[in-house]
Coordinates of C-alpha atoms in Angstrom, one line a residue:
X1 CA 43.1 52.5 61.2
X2 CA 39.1 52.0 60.5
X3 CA 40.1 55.0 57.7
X4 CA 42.1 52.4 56.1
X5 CA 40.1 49.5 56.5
X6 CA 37.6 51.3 54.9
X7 CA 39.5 52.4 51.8
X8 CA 40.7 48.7 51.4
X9 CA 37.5 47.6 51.2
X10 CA 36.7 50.3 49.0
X11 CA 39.3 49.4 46.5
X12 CA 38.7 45.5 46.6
X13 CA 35.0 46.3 45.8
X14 CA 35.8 48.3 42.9
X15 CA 38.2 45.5 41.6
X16 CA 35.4 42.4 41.9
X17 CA 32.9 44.7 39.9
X18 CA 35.2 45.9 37.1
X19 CA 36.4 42.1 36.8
X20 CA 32.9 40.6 36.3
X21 CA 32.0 43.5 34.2
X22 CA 34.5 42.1 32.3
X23 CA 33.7 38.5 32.1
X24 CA 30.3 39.7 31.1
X25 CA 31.5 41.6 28.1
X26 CA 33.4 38.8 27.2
X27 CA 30.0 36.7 27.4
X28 CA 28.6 39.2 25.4
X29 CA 30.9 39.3 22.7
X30 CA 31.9 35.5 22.3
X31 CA 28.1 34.8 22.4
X32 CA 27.2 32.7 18.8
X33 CA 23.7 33.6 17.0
X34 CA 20.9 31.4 16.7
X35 CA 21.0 30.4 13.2
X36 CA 18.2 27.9 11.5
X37 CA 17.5 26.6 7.6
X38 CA 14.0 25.7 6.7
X39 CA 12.6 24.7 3.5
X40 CA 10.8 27.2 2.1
X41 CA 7.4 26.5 0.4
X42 CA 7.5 25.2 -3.4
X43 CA 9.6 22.3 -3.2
X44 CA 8.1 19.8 -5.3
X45 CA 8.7 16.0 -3.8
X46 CA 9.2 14.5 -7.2
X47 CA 11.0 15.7 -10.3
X48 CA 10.7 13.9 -14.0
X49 CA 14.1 12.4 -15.3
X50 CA 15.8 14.5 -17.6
X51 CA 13.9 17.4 -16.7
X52 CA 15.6 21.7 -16.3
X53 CA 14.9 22.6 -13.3
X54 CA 17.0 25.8 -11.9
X55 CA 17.9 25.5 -8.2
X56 CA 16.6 29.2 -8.1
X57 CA 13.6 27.9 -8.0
X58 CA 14.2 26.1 -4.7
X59 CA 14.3 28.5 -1.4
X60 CA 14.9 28.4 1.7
X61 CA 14.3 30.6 5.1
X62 CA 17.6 31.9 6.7
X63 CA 16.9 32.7 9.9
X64 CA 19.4 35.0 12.7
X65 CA 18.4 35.3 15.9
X66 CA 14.6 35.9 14.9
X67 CA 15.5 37.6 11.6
X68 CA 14.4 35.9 8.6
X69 CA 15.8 35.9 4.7
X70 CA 14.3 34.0 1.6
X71 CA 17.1 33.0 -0.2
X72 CA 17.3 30.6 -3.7
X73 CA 20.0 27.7 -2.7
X74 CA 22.1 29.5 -5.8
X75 CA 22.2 32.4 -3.2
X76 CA 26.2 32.8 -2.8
X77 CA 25.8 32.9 1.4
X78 CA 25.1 29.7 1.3
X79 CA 27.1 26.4 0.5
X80 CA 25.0 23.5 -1.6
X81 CA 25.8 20.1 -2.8
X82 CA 24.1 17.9 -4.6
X83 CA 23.5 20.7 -7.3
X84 CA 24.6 20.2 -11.1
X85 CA 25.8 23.2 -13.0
X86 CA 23.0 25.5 -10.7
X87 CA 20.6 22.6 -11.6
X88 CA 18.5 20.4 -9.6
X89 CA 19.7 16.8 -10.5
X90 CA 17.5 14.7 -12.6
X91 CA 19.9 12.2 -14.2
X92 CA 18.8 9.7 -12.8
X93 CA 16.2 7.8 -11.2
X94 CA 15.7 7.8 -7.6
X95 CA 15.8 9.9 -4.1
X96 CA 18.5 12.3 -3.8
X97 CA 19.6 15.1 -1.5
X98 CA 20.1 18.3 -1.8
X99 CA 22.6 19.9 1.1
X100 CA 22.4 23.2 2.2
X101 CA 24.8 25.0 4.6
X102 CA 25.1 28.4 6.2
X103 CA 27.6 28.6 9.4
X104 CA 26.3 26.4 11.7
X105 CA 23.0 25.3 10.2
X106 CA 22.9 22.4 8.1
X107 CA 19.4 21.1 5.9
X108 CA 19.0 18.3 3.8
X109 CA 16.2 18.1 1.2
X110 CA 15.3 15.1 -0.1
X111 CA 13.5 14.5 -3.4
X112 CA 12.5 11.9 -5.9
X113 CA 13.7 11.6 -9.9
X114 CA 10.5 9.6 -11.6
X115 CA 10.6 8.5 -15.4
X116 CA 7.1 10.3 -15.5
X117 CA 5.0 12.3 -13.7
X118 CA 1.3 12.0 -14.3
X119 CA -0.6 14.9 -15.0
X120 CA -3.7 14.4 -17.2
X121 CA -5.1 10.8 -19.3
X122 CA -2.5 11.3 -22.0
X123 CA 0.4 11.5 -19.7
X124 CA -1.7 8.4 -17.5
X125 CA -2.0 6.2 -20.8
X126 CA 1.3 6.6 -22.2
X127 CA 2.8 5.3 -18.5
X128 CA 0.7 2.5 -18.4
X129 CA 0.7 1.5 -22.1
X130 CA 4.2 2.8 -23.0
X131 CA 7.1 3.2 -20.0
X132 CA 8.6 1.7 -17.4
X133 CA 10.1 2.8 -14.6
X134 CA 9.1 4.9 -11.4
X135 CA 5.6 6.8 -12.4
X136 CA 4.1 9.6 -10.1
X137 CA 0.4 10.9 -10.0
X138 CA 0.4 14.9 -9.6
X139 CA -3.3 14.9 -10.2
X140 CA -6.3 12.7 -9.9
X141 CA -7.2 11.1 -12.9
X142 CA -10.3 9.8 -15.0
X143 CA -9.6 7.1 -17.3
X144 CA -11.5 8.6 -20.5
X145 CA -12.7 5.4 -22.2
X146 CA -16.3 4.4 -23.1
X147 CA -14.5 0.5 -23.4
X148 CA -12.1 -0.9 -21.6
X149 CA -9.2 0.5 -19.7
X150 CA -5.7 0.2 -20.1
X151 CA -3.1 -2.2 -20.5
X152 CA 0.5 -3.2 -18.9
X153 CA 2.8 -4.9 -21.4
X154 CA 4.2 -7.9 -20.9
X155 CA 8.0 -7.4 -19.7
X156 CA 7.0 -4.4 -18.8
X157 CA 8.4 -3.5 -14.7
X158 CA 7.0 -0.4 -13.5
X159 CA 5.8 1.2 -9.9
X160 CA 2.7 3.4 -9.5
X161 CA 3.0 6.0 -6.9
X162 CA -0.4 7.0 -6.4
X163 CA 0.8 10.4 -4.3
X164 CA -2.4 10.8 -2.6
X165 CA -4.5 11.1 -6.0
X166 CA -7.0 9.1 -7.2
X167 CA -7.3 7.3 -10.7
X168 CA -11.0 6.4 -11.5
X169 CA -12.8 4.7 -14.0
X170 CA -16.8 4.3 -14.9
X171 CA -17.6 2.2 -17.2
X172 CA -20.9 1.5 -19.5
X173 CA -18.9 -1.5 -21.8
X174 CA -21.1 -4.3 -22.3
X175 CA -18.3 -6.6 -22.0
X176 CA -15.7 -7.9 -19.5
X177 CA -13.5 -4.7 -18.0
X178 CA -10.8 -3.4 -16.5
X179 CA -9.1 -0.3 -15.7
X180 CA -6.1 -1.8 -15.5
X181 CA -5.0 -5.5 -17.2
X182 CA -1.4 -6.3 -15.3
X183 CA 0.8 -8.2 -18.7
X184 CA 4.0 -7.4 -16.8
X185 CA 5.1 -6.3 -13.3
X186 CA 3.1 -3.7 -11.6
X187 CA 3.8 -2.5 -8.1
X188 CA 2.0 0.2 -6.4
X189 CA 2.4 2.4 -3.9
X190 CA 0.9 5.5 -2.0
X191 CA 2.9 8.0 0.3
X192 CA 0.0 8.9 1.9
X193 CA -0.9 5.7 3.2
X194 CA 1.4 5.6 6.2
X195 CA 0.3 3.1 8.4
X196 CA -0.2 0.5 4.9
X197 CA -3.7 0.1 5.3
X198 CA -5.5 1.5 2.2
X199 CA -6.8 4.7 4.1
X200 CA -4.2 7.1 3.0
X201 CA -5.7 9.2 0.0
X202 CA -4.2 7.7 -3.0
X203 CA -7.1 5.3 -4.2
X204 CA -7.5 3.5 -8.0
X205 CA -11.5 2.8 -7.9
X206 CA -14.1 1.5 -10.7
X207 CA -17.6 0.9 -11.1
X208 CA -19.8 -0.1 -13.9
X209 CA -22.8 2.5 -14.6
X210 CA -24.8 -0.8 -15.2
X211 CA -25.3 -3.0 -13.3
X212 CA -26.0 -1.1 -10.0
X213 CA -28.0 -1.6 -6.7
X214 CA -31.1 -1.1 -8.3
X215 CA -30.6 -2.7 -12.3
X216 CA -33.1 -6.0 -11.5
X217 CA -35.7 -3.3 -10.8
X218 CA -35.2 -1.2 -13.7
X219 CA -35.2 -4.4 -16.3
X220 CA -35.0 -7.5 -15.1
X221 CA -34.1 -9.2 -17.8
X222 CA -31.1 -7.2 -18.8
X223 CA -28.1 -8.7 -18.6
X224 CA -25.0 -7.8 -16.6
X225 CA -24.0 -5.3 -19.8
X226 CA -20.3 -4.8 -17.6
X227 CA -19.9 -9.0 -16.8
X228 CA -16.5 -9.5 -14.6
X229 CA -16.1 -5.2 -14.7
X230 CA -12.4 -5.8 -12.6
X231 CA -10.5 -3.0 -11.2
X232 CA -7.2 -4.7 -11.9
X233 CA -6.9 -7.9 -14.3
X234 CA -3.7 -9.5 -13.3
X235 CA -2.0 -12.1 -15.7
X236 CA 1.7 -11.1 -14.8
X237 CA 3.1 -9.9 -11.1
X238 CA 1.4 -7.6 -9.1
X239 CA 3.1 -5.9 -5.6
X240 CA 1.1 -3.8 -3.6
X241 CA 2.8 -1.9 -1.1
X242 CA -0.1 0.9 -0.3
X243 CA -3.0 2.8 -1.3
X244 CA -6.3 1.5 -1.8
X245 CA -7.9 -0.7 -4.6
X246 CA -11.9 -0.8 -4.6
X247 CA -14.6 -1.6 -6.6
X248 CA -17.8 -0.6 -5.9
X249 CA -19.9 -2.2 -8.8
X250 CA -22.8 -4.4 -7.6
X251 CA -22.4 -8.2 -8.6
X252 CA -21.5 -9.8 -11.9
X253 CA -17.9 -10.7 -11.1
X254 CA -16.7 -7.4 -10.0
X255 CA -13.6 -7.8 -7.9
X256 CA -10.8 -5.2 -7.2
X257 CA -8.2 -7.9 -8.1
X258 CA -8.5 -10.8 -10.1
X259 CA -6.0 -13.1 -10.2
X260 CA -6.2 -14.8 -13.7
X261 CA -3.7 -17.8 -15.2
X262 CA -5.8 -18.9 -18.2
X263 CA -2.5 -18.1 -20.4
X264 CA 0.4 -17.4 -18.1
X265 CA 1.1 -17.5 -14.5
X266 CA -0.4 -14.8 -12.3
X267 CA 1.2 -13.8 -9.2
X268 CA 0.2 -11.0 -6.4
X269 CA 1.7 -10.0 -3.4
X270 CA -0.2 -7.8 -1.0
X271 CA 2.6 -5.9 1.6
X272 CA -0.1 -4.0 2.5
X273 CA -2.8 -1.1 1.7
X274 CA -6.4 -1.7 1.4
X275 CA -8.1 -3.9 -1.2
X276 CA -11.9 -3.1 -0.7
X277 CA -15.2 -4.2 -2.5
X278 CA -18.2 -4.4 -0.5
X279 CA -20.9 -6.0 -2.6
X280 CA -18.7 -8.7 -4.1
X281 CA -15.4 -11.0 -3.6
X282 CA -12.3 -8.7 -3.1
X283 CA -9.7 -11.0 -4.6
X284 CA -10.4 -13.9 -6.2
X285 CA -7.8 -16.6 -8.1
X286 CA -8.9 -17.7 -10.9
X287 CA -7.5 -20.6 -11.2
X288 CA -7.9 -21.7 -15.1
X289 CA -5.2 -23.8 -15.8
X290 CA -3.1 -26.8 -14.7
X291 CA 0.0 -25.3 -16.7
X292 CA 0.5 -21.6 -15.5
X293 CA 0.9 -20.7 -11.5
X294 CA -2.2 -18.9 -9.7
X295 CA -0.5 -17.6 -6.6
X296 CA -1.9 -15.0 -4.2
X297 CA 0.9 -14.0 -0.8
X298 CA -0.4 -12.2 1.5
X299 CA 2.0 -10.3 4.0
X300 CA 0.0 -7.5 5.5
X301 CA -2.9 -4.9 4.8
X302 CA -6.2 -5.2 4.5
X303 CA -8.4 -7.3 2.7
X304 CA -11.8 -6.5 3.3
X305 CA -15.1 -7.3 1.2
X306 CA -18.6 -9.2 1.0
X307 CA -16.5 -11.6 0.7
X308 CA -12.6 -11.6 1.4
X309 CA -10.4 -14.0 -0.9
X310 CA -12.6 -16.6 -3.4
X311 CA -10.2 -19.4 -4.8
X312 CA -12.1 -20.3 -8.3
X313 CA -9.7 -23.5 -8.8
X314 CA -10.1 -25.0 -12.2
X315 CA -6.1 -25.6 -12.2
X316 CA -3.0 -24.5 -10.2
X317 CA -4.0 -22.3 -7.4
X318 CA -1.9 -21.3 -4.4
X319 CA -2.6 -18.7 -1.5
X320 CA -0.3 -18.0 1.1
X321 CA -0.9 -15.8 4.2
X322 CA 1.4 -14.6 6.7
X323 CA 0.3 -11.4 7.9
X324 CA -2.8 -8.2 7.3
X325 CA -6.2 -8.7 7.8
X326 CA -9.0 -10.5 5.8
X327 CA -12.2 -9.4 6.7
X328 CA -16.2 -10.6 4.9
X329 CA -18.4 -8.2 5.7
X330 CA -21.4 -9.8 4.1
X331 CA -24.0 -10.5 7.2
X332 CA -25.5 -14.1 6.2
X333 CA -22.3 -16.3 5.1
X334 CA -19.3 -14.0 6.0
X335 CA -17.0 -15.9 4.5
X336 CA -13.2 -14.4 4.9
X337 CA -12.2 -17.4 2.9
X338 CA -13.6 -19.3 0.7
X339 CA -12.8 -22.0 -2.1
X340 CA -14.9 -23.7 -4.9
X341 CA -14.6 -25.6 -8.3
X342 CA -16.8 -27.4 -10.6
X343 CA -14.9 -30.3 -12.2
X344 CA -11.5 -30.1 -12.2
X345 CA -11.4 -30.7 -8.4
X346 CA -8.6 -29.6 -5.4
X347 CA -5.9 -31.7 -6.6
X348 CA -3.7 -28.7 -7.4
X349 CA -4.9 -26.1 -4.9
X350 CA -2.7 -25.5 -2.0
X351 CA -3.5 -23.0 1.1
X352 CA -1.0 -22.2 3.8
X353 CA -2.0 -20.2 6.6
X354 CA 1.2 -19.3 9.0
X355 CA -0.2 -15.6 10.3
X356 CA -2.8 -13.1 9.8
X357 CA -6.4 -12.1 11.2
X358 CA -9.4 -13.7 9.8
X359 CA -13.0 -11.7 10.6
X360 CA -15.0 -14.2 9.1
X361 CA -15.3 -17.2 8.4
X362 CA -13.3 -19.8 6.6
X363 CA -14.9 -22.7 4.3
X364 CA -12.9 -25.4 1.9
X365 CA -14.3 -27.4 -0.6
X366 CA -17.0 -26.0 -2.0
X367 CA -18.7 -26.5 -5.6
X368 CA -19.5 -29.9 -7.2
X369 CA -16.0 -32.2 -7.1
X370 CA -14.9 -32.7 -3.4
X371 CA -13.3 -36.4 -4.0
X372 CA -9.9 -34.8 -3.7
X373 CA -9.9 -31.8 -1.4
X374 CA -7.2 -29.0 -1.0
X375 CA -3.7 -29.3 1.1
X376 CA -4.5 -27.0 3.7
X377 CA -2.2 -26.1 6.3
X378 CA -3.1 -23.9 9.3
X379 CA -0.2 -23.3 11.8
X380 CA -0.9 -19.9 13.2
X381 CA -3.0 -16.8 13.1
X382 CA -5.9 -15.1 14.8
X383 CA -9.8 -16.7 13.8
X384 CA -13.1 -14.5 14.9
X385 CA -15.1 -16.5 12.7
X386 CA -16.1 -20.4 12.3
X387 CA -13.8 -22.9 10.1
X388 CA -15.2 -25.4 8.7
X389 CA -15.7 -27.7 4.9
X390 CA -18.3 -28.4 2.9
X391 CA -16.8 -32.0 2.1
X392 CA -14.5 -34.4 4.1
X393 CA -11.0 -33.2 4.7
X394 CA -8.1 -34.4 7.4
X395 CA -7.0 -32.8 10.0
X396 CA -4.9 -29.6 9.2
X397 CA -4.9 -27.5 12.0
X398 CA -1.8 -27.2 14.2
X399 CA -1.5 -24.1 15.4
X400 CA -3.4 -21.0 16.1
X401 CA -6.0 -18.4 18.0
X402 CA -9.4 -19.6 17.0
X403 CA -12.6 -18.5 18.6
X404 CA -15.1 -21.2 17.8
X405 CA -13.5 -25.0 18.6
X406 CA -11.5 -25.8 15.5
X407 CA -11.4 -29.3 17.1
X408 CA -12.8 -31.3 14.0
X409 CA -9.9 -30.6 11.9
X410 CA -7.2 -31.1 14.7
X411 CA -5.2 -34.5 15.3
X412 CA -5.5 -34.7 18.7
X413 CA -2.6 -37.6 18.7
X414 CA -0.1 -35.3 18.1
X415 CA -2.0 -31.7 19.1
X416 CA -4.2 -30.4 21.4
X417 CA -7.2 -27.6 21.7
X418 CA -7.0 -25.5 24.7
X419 CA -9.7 -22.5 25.6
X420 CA -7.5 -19.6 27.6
X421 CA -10.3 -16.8 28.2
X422 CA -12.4 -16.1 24.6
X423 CA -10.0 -18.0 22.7
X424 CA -9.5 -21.9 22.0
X425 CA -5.7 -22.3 21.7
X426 CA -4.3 -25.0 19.2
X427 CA -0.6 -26.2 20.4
X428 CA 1.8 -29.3 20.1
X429 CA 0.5 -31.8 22.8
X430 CA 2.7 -31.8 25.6
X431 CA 3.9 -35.1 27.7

């Protein structure tokens, strides 16, 4: 009997361990390989419309469980859309996508048709002077001019995509400047400059050779040879989105942006990036007639100068902020915000302040006319600085975060000033 036993549990045994040899086979066999797609390097992010470009050209990395190929997306293991004819598409402008697919493994690469891409001056003027469209920097560029710079068109619509270049300009004109004088509608743009503050690496950037820190010293009775040496003229619409626009020439009306409507209106919007000049105004409206619109909106970035925005209002002038950061870094006035005129007066100059940080300080009605000041509306925002008027002006605070009492110019009928911790906190009045 325990003979038996014996060989019964001798056979069962044998059974179990055939059966999960088995199932492990099975495992074995049915078991799928790792299989991954990766863009190879090469790829170019941006192609020029109308332009050959074999999909050969373009390859990927196959890899099966560890083991790698290098394969052109015209490689027949592989299944691709977005091709044409074995070409990469470029018929039109715009971001497109490029599928690849190998069993299980799927990539998408993405890529960008441009009217132009910028390689050199002659392929930098033309864009400016001549197209329209999407236009892409592929290398930093000198504007080669011993003059002035260059010219949008009027009508013209086009978008600069810095790319993380820089276009520079150095001028020894003994005249008014510009690298660039906006005619039409110029938006720019850098891919670099993720978080839209201006310190990505795409940069447009101009200084005079004269004046400079030290020209008073050298002859001081030389005139500012480079008088009003701008980074951008605007007398059309300009967007900025990203990148940085700077100035770095010393005095003498030098201003990354200025905003000019002496013969048509001049609009800017500032989404974001950095507009940066440290020895002078960083954007100023000049405000030169009481036909055309002056209008600067700001809606994020960073504004950031000697001194921030300058109204010049000799006509029409509007600003409008609602978001970014407007920051005077010059130590004595540190004025974030600051308006003047001469004769024509404030009848036509309109500020309205709904958002936004101000590091600095804030001043209206400067110059020699304050018998009608500006419409001023604050009604939110965040103040580090002092605001105040160098004239007489109603109340037109309701609303904000202020850090020195903006009680003067608060109707206290209707609102009231309350300090929570560092901050004085203007609100409707409550019953």
């Amino acid at each position: 009997m325990k003979k038996l036993m014996s060989i019964l549990v001798l056979t069962i045994s044998v059974i179990l361990l055939v059966g999960c040899r088995k199932v492990k086979d099975v495992t074995e066999d049915t078991k799928k390989p790792v299989i991954e797609l990766l863009l190879n390097e090469g790829h170019e992010a941006y192609y020029e419309l109308n332009s050959s470009v074999d999909a050969s050209s373009i390859t990927v990395k196959l890899k099966t469980n560890g083991t790698e190929q290098v394969l052109p997306l015209t490689d027949s293991k592989l299944t691709v859309t977005g091709l044409m004819d074995g070409k990469i598409d470029t018929t039109s402008v715009g971001e497109k996508t490029i599928t690849v697919k190998y069993d299980t493994a799927i990539l998408n690469i993405k890529y960008q048709v441009a009217n132009k891409l910028v390689r050199n001056f002659a392929d930098f003027k033309q864009a400016i002077e001549e197209l329209q469209g999407l236009i892409v920097l592929m290398n930093n560029i000198s504007v080669e001019t011993s003059e002035t710079g260059l010219t949008v068109p009027k009508d013209h619509v086009k978008t600069l995509e810095l790319n993380g270049h820089i276009v520079s300009f150095t001028t020894s004109y003994e005249g008014t400047t510009a690298l660039i004088t906006n005619l039409g509608t110029l938006i720019i743009q850098d891919n670099t400059d993720t978080n839209k503050d201006g310190f990505g690496k795409g940069v447009i950037t101009n200084k005079a050779l004269n004046p400079d820190d030290d020209w008073k010293d050298e002859d001081p009775n030389h005139p500012y040879p480079t008088y009003a040496n701008n980074t951008i003229t605007n007398k059309g619409t300009l967007i900025i989105e990203s990148g940085r626009i700077e100035n770095s020439t010393a005095g003498g009306a030098t201003y990354p942006i200025d905003n000019n409507s002496t013969t048509s209106d001049a609009i800017v919007y500032i989404k974001g990036g950095g507009i940066m000049q440290p020895k002078d105004a960083t954007i100023r409206l000049y405000a030169n007639s009481s036909q055309y619109k002056n209008e600067v909106h700001v809606l994020g970035g960073l504004i950031e100068g000697s001194r921030g925005i300058m109204i010049h209002a000799h006509g029409k002038a509007e600003l409008n902020v609602f978001d970014g950061t407007i920051r005077a870094t010059e130590p004595a006035y540190k004025l974030a915000l600051y308006s003047w005129t001469q004769n024509y007066g404030f009848k036509d100059t309109k500020i309205t302040i709904t958002g936004g940080t101000f590091d600095g300080n804030i001043f209206f009605t400067g110059g020699a006319n304050k018998a009608t000041p500006e419409t001023v509306s604050i009604t939110g925002g965040v103040f580090l600085g002092e605001v105040g008027t160098y004239g007489s002006m109603a109340p037109f605070i309701t609303g904000g975060k202020f850090k020195v009492n903006p009680g003067d110019f608060v109707d206290t009928t209707t609102h009231e000033v309350k300090q929570v911790e560092d901050y004085y906190i203007v609100s409707p009045k409550t019953e």
